[in-house]
Amino acid sequence: MFNPLSNRAKPANLEALQSALQAALDTADQDELPGLRRAIRIVEDFVPAGGAAGVDWARNVLALAGIDPRTAEVKAVRELRTARPDLSLKEAVALVKALTAQAG
């Protein structure tokens, strides 16, 4: 994916921006959805997949898709990798395991 901002340093408050965009997505109308999803994907390029931000992102992606990672692990991994194609299989599995551990 072309990323014109890829050479810039990551701002310290990207997790807050990502959360705000995700909250906006939850209440957006149909016309706003494509733009918000695009904005979220751009921000995700700067937020690491692991850690709390990554787990929150994975939880949101799966919730929007209606997938419970406890009962559909393979489907959850596939959905995460579809939402973020640069996410490795290992990273996606780790995120799903982190989600199931939190829920259990």
mmCIF file of N, CA and C in Angstrom:
data_model
loop_
_atom_site.group_PDB
_atom_site.id
_atom_site.type_symbol
_atom_site.label_atom_id
_atom_site.label_comp_id
_atom_site.label_asym_id
_atom_site.label_seq_id
_atom_site.Cartn_x
_atom_site.Cartn_y
_atom_site.Cartn_z
ATOM 1 N N MET A 1 0.839 -1.166 0.000
ATOM 2 C CA MET A 1 0.000 0.000 0.000
ATOM 3 C C MET A 1 0.887 1.233 0.000
ATOM 4 N N PHE A 2 0.538 2.205 -0.820
ATOM 5 C CA PHE A 2 1.279 3.458 -0.848
ATOM 6 C C PHE A 2 0.979 4.233 0.415
ATOM 7 N N ASN A 3 2.003 4.657 1.088
ATOM 8 C CA ASN A 3 1.821 5.421 2.307
ATOM 9 C C ASN A 3 2.702 6.660 2.244
ATOM 10 N N PRO A 4 2.123 7.824 1.903
ATOM 11 C CA PRO A 4 2.929 9.020 1.754
ATOM 12 C C PRO A 4 3.545 9.501 3.057
ATOM 13 N N LEU A 5 3.076 8.993 4.173
ATOM 14 C CA LEU A 5 3.590 9.435 5.469
ATOM 15 C C LEU A 5 4.562 8.446 6.084
ATOM 16 N N SER A 6 4.957 7.426 5.348
ATOM 17 C CA SER A 6 5.745 6.345 5.922
ATOM 18 C C SER A 6 7.111 6.783 6.424
ATOM 19 N N ASN A 7 7.614 7.900 5.952
ATOM 20 C CA ASN A 7 8.925 8.341 6.402
ATOM 21 C C ASN A 7 8.851 9.264 7.613
ATOM 22 N N ARG A 8 7.681 9.483 8.139
ATOM 23 C CA ARG A 8 7.527 10.375 9.289
ATOM 24 C C ARG A 8 7.520 9.584 10.585
ATOM 25 N N ALA A 9 7.952 10.242 11.650
ATOM 26 C CA ALA A 9 7.963 9.609 12.972
ATOM 27 C C ALA A 9 6.531 9.416 13.458
ATOM 28 N N LYS A 10 6.329 8.394 14.260
ATOM 29 C CA LYS A 10 5.012 8.106 14.821
ATOM 30 C C LYS A 10 4.693 9.091 15.938
ATOM 31 N N PRO A 11 3.594 9.844 15.816
ATOM 32 C CA PRO A 11 3.205 10.727 16.910
ATOM 33 C C PRO A 11 2.843 9.925 18.146
ATOM 34 N N ALA A 12 3.037 10.492 19.298
ATOM 35 C CA ALA A 12 2.828 9.791 20.561
ATOM 36 C C ALA A 12 1.357 9.476 20.836
ATOM 37 N N ASN A 13 0.437 10.216 20.270
ATOM 38 C CA ASN A 13 -0.976 10.047 20.614
ATOM 39 C C ASN A 13 -1.783 9.312 19.548
ATOM 40 N N LEU A 14 -1.143 8.476 18.767
ATOM 41 C CA LEU A 14 -1.875 7.761 17.720
ATOM 42 C C LEU A 14 -2.891 6.777 18.281
ATOM 43 N N GLU A 15 -2.617 6.193 19.423
ATOM 44 C CA GLU A 15 -3.583 5.270 20.008
ATOM 45 C C GLU A 15 -4.879 6.002 20.333
ATOM 46 N N ALA A 16 -4.764 7.236 20.827
ATOM 47 C CA ALA A 16 -5.960 8.034 21.130
ATOM 48 C C ALA A 16 -6.710 8.374 19.845
ATOM 49 N N LEU A 17 -5.984 8.719 18.804
ATOM 50 C CA LEU A 17 -6.604 9.012 17.516
ATOM 51 C C LEU A 17 -7.305 7.769 16.970
ATOM 52 N N GLN A 18 -6.647 6.641 17.066
ATOM 53 C CA GLN A 18 -7.232 5.395 16.597
ATOM 54 C C GLN A 18 -8.524 5.086 17.358
ATOM 55 N N SER A 19 -8.510 5.273 18.661
ATOM 56 C CA SER A 19 -9.708 5.027 19.468
ATOM 57 C C SER A 19 -10.840 5.981 19.097
ATOM 58 N N ALA A 20 -10.494 7.236 18.852
ATOM 59 C CA ALA A 20 -11.512 8.224 18.479
ATOM 60 C C ALA A 20 -12.128 7.884 17.125
ATOM 61 N N LEU A 21 -11.309 7.471 16.176
ATOM 62 C CA LEU A 21 -11.834 7.075 14.870
ATOM 63 C C LEU A 21 -12.716 5.838 14.990
ATOM 64 N N GLN A 22 -12.299 4.894 15.815
ATOM 65 C CA GLN A 22 -13.084 3.674 16.008
ATOM 66 C C GLN A 22 -14.426 4.009 16.648
ATOM 67 N N ALA A 23 -14.432 4.928 17.616
ATOM 68 C CA ALA A 23 -15.685 5.344 18.248
ATOM 69 C C ALA A 23 -16.594 6.034 17.236
ATOM 70 N N ALA A 24 -16.009 6.851 16.371
ATOM 71 C CA ALA A 24 -16.793 7.513 15.327
ATOM 72 C C ALA A 24 -17.381 6.490 14.369
ATOM 73 N N LEU A 25 -16.633 5.447 14.090
ATOM 74 C CA LEU A 25 -17.108 4.394 13.196
ATOM 75 C C LEU A 25 -18.339 3.700 13.773
ATOM 76 N N ASP A 26 -18.361 3.545 15.073
ATOM 77 C CA ASP A 26 -19.486 2.863 15.725
ATOM 78 C C ASP A 26 -20.808 3.610 15.562
ATOM 79 N N THR A 27 -20.758 4.932 15.367
ATOM 80 C CA THR A 27 -21.980 5.733 15.261
ATOM 81 C C THR A 27 -22.145 6.391 13.896
ATOM 82 N N ALA A 28 -21.303 6.033 12.950
ATOM 83 C CA ALA A 28 -21.313 6.675 11.634
ATOM 84 C C ALA A 28 -22.493 6.223 10.790
ATOM 85 N N ASP A 29 -22.926 7.124 9.905
ATOM 86 C CA ASP A 29 -23.948 6.725 8.943
ATOM 87 C C ASP A 29 -23.256 6.097 7.727
ATOM 88 N N GLN A 30 -24.021 5.559 6.829
ATOM 89 C CA GLN A 30 -23.477 4.821 5.685
ATOM 90 C C GLN A 30 -22.544 5.656 4.816
ATOM 91 N N ASP A 31 -22.807 6.943 4.696
ATOM 92 C CA ASP A 31 -21.961 7.808 3.874
ATOM 93 C C ASP A 31 -20.587 8.029 4.493
ATOM 94 N N GLU A 32 -20.496 7.998 5.799
ATOM 95 C CA GLU A 32 -19.233 8.252 6.498
ATOM 96 C C GLU A 32 -18.356 7.006 6.622
ATOM 97 N N LEU A 33 -18.951 5.832 6.545
ATOM 98 C CA LEU A 33 -18.210 4.590 6.791
ATOM 99 C C LEU A 33 -16.963 4.410 5.932
ATOM 100 N N PRO A 34 -17.026 4.578 4.610
ATOM 101 C CA PRO A 34 -15.812 4.349 3.807
ATOM 102 C C PRO A 34 -14.648 5.263 4.201
ATOM 103 N N GLY A 35 -14.934 6.522 4.423
ATOM 104 C CA GLY A 35 -13.871 7.461 4.798
ATOM 105 C C GLY A 35 -13.274 7.150 6.158
ATOM 106 N N LEU A 36 -14.121 6.794 7.108
ATOM 107 C CA LEU A 36 -13.615 6.447 8.439
ATOM 108 C C LEU A 36 -12.798 5.165 8.400
ATOM 109 N N ARG A 37 -13.250 4.183 7.650
ATOM 110 C CA ARG A 37 -12.475 2.934 7.537
ATOM 111 C C ARG A 37 -11.112 3.206 6.911
ATOM 112 N N ARG A 38 -11.075 4.068 5.900
ATOM 113 C CA ARG A 38 -9.807 4.427 5.256
ATOM 114 C C ARG A 38 -8.897 5.139 6.257
ATOM 115 N N ALA A 39 -9.452 6.061 7.027
ATOM 116 C CA ALA A 39 -8.660 6.781 8.033
ATOM 117 C C ALA A 39 -8.101 5.819 9.077
ATOM 118 N N ILE A 40 -8.897 4.863 9.495
ATOM 119 C CA ILE A 40 -8.443 3.881 10.476
ATOM 120 C C ILE A 40 -7.302 3.051 9.907
ATOM 121 N N ARG A 41 -7.416 2.635 8.645
ATOM 122 C CA ARG A 41 -6.333 1.859 8.027
ATOM 123 C C ARG A 41 -5.043 2.669 7.946
ATOM 124 N N ILE A 42 -5.151 3.949 7.661
ATOM 125 C CA ILE A 42 -3.951 4.799 7.608
ATOM 126 C C ILE A 42 -3.306 4.888 8.983
ATOM 127 N N VAL A 43 -4.096 5.113 10.006
ATOM 128 C CA VAL A 43 -3.564 5.211 11.368
ATOM 129 C C VAL A 43 -2.951 3.884 11.791
ATOM 130 N N GLU A 44 -3.589 2.765 11.410
ATOM 131 C CA GLU A 44 -3.074 1.450 11.785
ATOM 132 C C GLU A 44 -1.673 1.195 11.244
ATOM 133 N N ASP A 45 -1.318 1.851 10.151
ATOM 134 C CA ASP A 45 0.033 1.694 9.606
ATOM 135 C C ASP A 45 1.095 2.210 10.567
ATOM 136 N N PHE A 46 0.692 3.050 11.504
ATOM 137 C CA PHE A 46 1.632 3.655 12.438
ATOM 138 C C PHE A 46 1.523 3.088 13.847
ATOM 139 N N VAL A 47 0.499 2.274 14.112
ATOM 140 C CA VAL A 47 0.282 1.698 15.434
ATOM 141 C C VAL A 47 0.747 0.254 15.403
ATOM 142 N N PRO A 48 1.600 -0.152 16.321
ATOM 143 C CA PRO A 48 2.077 -1.537 16.319
ATOM 144 C C PRO A 48 0.934 -2.523 16.507
ATOM 145 N N ALA A 49 1.074 -3.697 15.883
ATOM 146 C CA ALA A 49 0.019 -4.712 15.952
ATOM 147 C C ALA A 49 -0.091 -5.325 17.339
ATOM 148 N N GLY A 50 0.996 -5.427 18.054
ATOM 149 C CA GLY A 50 0.974 -6.044 19.375
ATOM 150 C C GLY A 50 0.637 -5.040 20.454
ATOM 151 N N GLY A 51 0.637 -5.487 21.667
ATOM 152 C CA GLY A 51 0.378 -4.604 22.799
ATOM 153 C C GLY A 51 -1.093 -4.281 22.934
ATOM 154 N N ALA A 52 -1.399 -3.379 23.850
ATOM 155 C CA ALA A 52 -2.785 -3.038 24.148
ATOM 156 C C ALA A 52 -3.503 -2.453 22.947
ATOM 157 N N ALA A 53 -2.822 -1.595 22.194
ATOM 158 C CA ALA A 53 -3.467 -0.984 21.016
ATOM 159 C C ALA A 53 -3.821 -2.044 19.987
ATOM 160 N N GLY A 54 -2.945 -3.007 19.790
ATOM 161 C CA GLY A 54 -3.208 -4.070 18.835
ATOM 162 C C GLY A 54 -4.359 -4.956 19.261
ATOM 163 N N VAL A 55 -4.433 -5.274 20.526
ATOM 164 C CA VAL A 55 -5.515 -6.111 21.041
ATOM 165 C C VAL A 55 -6.842 -5.361 20.932
ATOM 166 N N ASP A 56 -6.828 -4.065 21.254
ATOM 167 C CA ASP A 56 -8.051 -3.264 21.119
ATOM 168 C C ASP A 56 -8.505 -3.209 19.664
ATOM 169 N N TRP A 57 -7.532 -3.024 18.754
ATOM 170 C CA TRP A 57 -7.862 -2.994 17.336
ATOM 171 C C TRP A 57 -8.486 -4.326 16.919
ATOM 172 N N ALA A 58 -7.873 -5.427 17.313
ATOM 173 C CA ALA A 58 -8.380 -6.756 16.951
ATOM 174 C C ALA A 58 -9.774 -6.975 17.518
ATOM 175 N N ARG A 59 -9.991 -6.580 18.744
ATOM 176 C CA ARG A 59 -11.305 -6.727 19.370
ATOM 177 C C ARG A 59 -12.359 -5.963 18.563
ATOM 178 N N ASN A 60 -12.022 -4.739 18.153
ATOM 179 C CA ASN A 60 -12.967 -3.926 17.387
ATOM 180 C C ASN A 60 -13.251 -4.528 16.020
ATOM 181 N N VAL A 61 -12.217 -4.990 15.340
ATOM 182 C CA VAL A 61 -12.393 -5.593 14.018
ATOM 183 C C VAL A 61 -13.310 -6.809 14.116
ATOM 184 N N LEU A 62 -13.064 -7.658 15.096
ATOM 185 C CA LEU A 62 -13.862 -8.872 15.240
ATOM 186 C C LEU A 62 -15.284 -8.561 15.682
ATOM 187 N N ALA A 63 -15.441 -7.554 16.528
ATOM 188 C CA ALA A 63 -16.786 -7.168 16.951
ATOM 189 C C ALA A 63 -17.601 -6.647 15.767
ATOM 190 N N LEU A 64 -16.969 -5.835 14.935
ATOM 191 C CA LEU A 64 -17.665 -5.322 13.753
ATOM 192 C C LEU A 64 -18.051 -6.438 12.789
ATOM 193 N N ALA A 65 -17.222 -7.476 12.738
ATOM 194 C CA ALA A 65 -17.496 -8.608 11.852
ATOM 195 C C ALA A 65 -18.421 -9.637 12.502
ATOM 196 N N GLY A 66 -18.704 -9.471 13.782
ATOM 197 C CA GLY A 66 -19.573 -10.417 14.480
ATOM 198 C C GLY A 66 -18.918 -11.758 14.737
ATOM 199 N N ILE A 67 -17.600 -11.742 14.949
ATOM 200 C CA ILE A 67 -16.849 -12.985 15.158
ATOM 201 C C ILE A 67 -16.397 -13.069 16.610
ATOM 202 N N ASP A 68 -16.708 -14.187 17.255
ATOM 203 C CA ASP A 68 -16.252 -14.438 18.620
ATOM 204 C C ASP A 68 -14.955 -15.247 18.535
ATOM 205 N N PRO A 69 -13.824 -14.670 18.947
ATOM 206 C CA PRO A 69 -12.551 -15.391 18.815
ATOM 207 C C PRO A 69 -12.468 -16.651 19.671
ATOM 208 N N ARG A 70 -13.315 -16.760 20.694
ATOM 209 C CA ARG A 70 -13.302 -17.958 21.544
ATOM 210 C C ARG A 70 -13.894 -19.162 20.838
ATOM 211 N N THR A 71 -14.852 -18.912 19.938
ATOM 212 C CA THR A 71 -15.534 -20.025 19.280
ATOM 213 C C THR A 71 -15.156 -20.178 17.810
ATOM 214 N N ALA A 72 -14.490 -19.188 17.257
ATOM 215 C CA ALA A 72 -14.130 -19.232 15.830
ATOM 216 C C ALA A 72 -12.727 -18.651 15.627
ATOM 217 N N GLU A 73 -11.737 -19.341 16.191
ATOM 218 C CA GLU A 73 -10.365 -18.828 16.147
ATOM 219 C C GLU A 73 -9.838 -18.669 14.723
ATOM 220 N N VAL A 74 -10.051 -19.661 13.896
ATOM 221 C CA VAL A 74 -9.532 -19.604 12.518
ATOM 222 C C VAL A 74 -10.197 -18.466 11.743
ATOM 223 N N LYS A 75 -11.495 -18.355 11.898
ATOM 224 C CA LYS A 75 -12.227 -17.276 11.240
ATOM 225 C C LYS A 75 -11.750 -15.909 11.756
ATOM 226 N N ALA A 76 -11.459 -15.819 13.045
ATOM 227 C CA ALA A 76 -10.972 -14.573 13.635
ATOM 228 C C ALA A 76 -9.607 -14.195 13.052
ATOM 229 N N VAL A 77 -8.719 -15.170 12.953
ATOM 230 C CA VAL A 77 -7.391 -14.917 12.370
ATOM 231 C C VAL A 77 -7.542 -14.448 10.928
ATOM 232 N N ARG A 78 -8.388 -15.111 10.173
ATOM 233 C CA ARG A 78 -8.616 -14.744 8.769
ATOM 234 C C ARG A 78 -9.163 -13.321 8.663
ATOM 235 N N GLU A 79 -10.093 -12.968 9.529
ATOM 236 C CA GLU A 79 -10.691 -11.625 9.494
ATOM 237 C C GLU A 79 -9.656 -10.550 9.824
ATOM 238 N N LEU A 80 -8.799 -10.813 10.803
ATOM 239 C CA LEU A 80 -7.758 -9.842 11.150
ATOM 240 C C LEU A 80 -6.800 -9.638 9.987
ATOM 241 N N ARG A 81 -6.438 -10.718 9.330
ATOM 242 C CA ARG A 81 -5.502 -10.616 8.197
ATOM 243 C C ARG A 81 -6.168 -9.984 6.975
ATOM 244 N N THR A 82 -7.473 -10.129 6.854
ATOM 245 C CA THR A 82 -8.205 -9.457 5.778
ATOM 246 C C THR A 82 -8.266 -7.956 6.063
ATOM 247 N N ALA A 83 -8.506 -7.617 7.320
ATOM 248 C CA ALA A 83 -8.596 -6.206 7.697
ATOM 249 C C ALA A 83 -7.251 -5.499 7.584
ATOM 250 N N ARG A 84 -6.190 -6.253 7.792
ATOM 251 C CA ARG A 84 -4.846 -5.682 7.722
ATOM 252 C C ARG A 84 -3.921 -6.684 7.035
ATOM 253 N N PRO A 85 -3.834 -6.620 5.710
ATOM 254 C CA PRO A 85 -3.089 -7.626 4.947
ATOM 255 C C PRO A 85 -1.610 -7.751 5.315
ATOM 256 N N ASP A 86 -1.010 -6.719 5.877
ATOM 257 C CA ASP A 86 0.406 -6.811 6.251
ATOM 258 C C ASP A 86 0.613 -7.530 7.582
ATOM 259 N N LEU A 87 -0.463 -7.904 8.249
ATOM 260 C CA LEU A 87 -0.379 -8.623 9.515
ATOM 261 C C LEU A 87 0.037 -10.067 9.243
ATOM 262 N N SER A 88 1.102 -10.496 9.871
ATOM 263 C CA SER A 88 1.562 -11.867 9.641
ATOM 264 C C SER A 88 0.628 -12.859 10.334
ATOM 265 N N LEU A 89 0.713 -14.101 9.894
ATOM 266 C CA LEU A 89 -0.084 -15.149 10.516
ATOM 267 C C LEU A 89 0.247 -15.262 12.002
ATOM 268 N N LYS A 90 1.528 -15.201 12.318
ATOM 269 C CA LYS A 90 1.967 -15.298 13.710
ATOM 270 C C LYS A 90 1.384 -14.160 14.554
ATOM 271 N N GLU A 91 1.400 -12.942 14.033
ATOM 272 C CA GLU A 91 0.851 -11.798 14.765
ATOM 273 C C GLU A 91 -0.652 -11.937 14.955
ATOM 274 N N ALA A 92 -1.349 -12.376 13.907
ATOM 275 C CA ALA A 92 -2.800 -12.534 13.998
ATOM 276 C C ALA A 92 -3.177 -13.602 15.023
ATOM 277 N N VAL A 93 -2.468 -14.715 15.011
ATOM 278 C CA VAL A 93 -2.725 -15.780 15.990
ATOM 279 C C VAL A 93 -2.466 -15.264 17.407
ATOM 280 N N ALA A 94 -1.395 -14.513 17.585
ATOM 281 C CA ALA A 94 -1.077 -13.968 18.913
ATOM 282 C C ALA A 94 -2.176 -13.024 19.388
ATOM 283 N N LEU A 95 -2.712 -12.209 18.493
ATOM 284 C CA LEU A 95 -3.790 -11.301 18.877
ATOM 285 C C LEU A 95 -5.041 -12.073 19.268
ATOM 286 N N VAL A 96 -5.380 -13.095 18.511
ATOM 287 C CA VAL A 96 -6.562 -13.899 18.836
ATOM 288 C C VAL A 96 -6.359 -14.606 20.179
ATOM 289 N N LYS A 97 -5.164 -15.134 20.410
ATOM 290 C CA LYS A 97 -4.888 -15.792 21.695
ATOM 291 C C LYS A 97 -4.979 -14.789 22.852
ATOM 292 N N ALA A 98 -4.493 -13.577 22.630
ATOM 293 C CA ALA A 98 -4.593 -12.550 23.670
ATOM 294 C C ALA A 98 -6.037 -12.211 23.969
ATOM 295 N N LEU A 99 -6.863 -12.145 22.941
ATOM 296 C CA LEU A 99 -8.285 -11.859 23.140
ATOM 297 C C LEU A 99 -8.983 -12.991 23.895
ATOM 298 N N THR A 100 -8.685 -14.221 23.528
ATOM 299 C CA THR A 100 -9.335 -15.347 24.205
ATOM 300 C C THR A 100 -8.861 -15.462 25.651
ATOM 301 N N ALA A 101 -7.612 -15.101 25.909
ATOM 302 C CA ALA A 101 -7.100 -15.127 27.282
ATOM 303 C C ALA A 101 -7.783 -14.066 28.138
ATOM 304 N N GLN A 102 -8.045 -12.903 27.557
ATOM 305 C CA GLN A 102 -8.721 -11.836 28.290
ATOM 306 C C GLN A 102 -10.155 -12.199 28.591
ATOM 307 N N ALA A 103 -10.791 -12.900 27.643
ATOM 308 C CA ALA A 103 -12.196 -13.251 27.803
ATOM 309 C C ALA A 103 -12.394 -14.423 28.759
ATOM 310 N N GLY A 104 -11.360 -15.221 28.912
ATOM 311 C CA GLY A 104 -11.475 -16.441 29.708
ATOM 312 C C GLY A 104 -11.205 -16.297 31.130
#
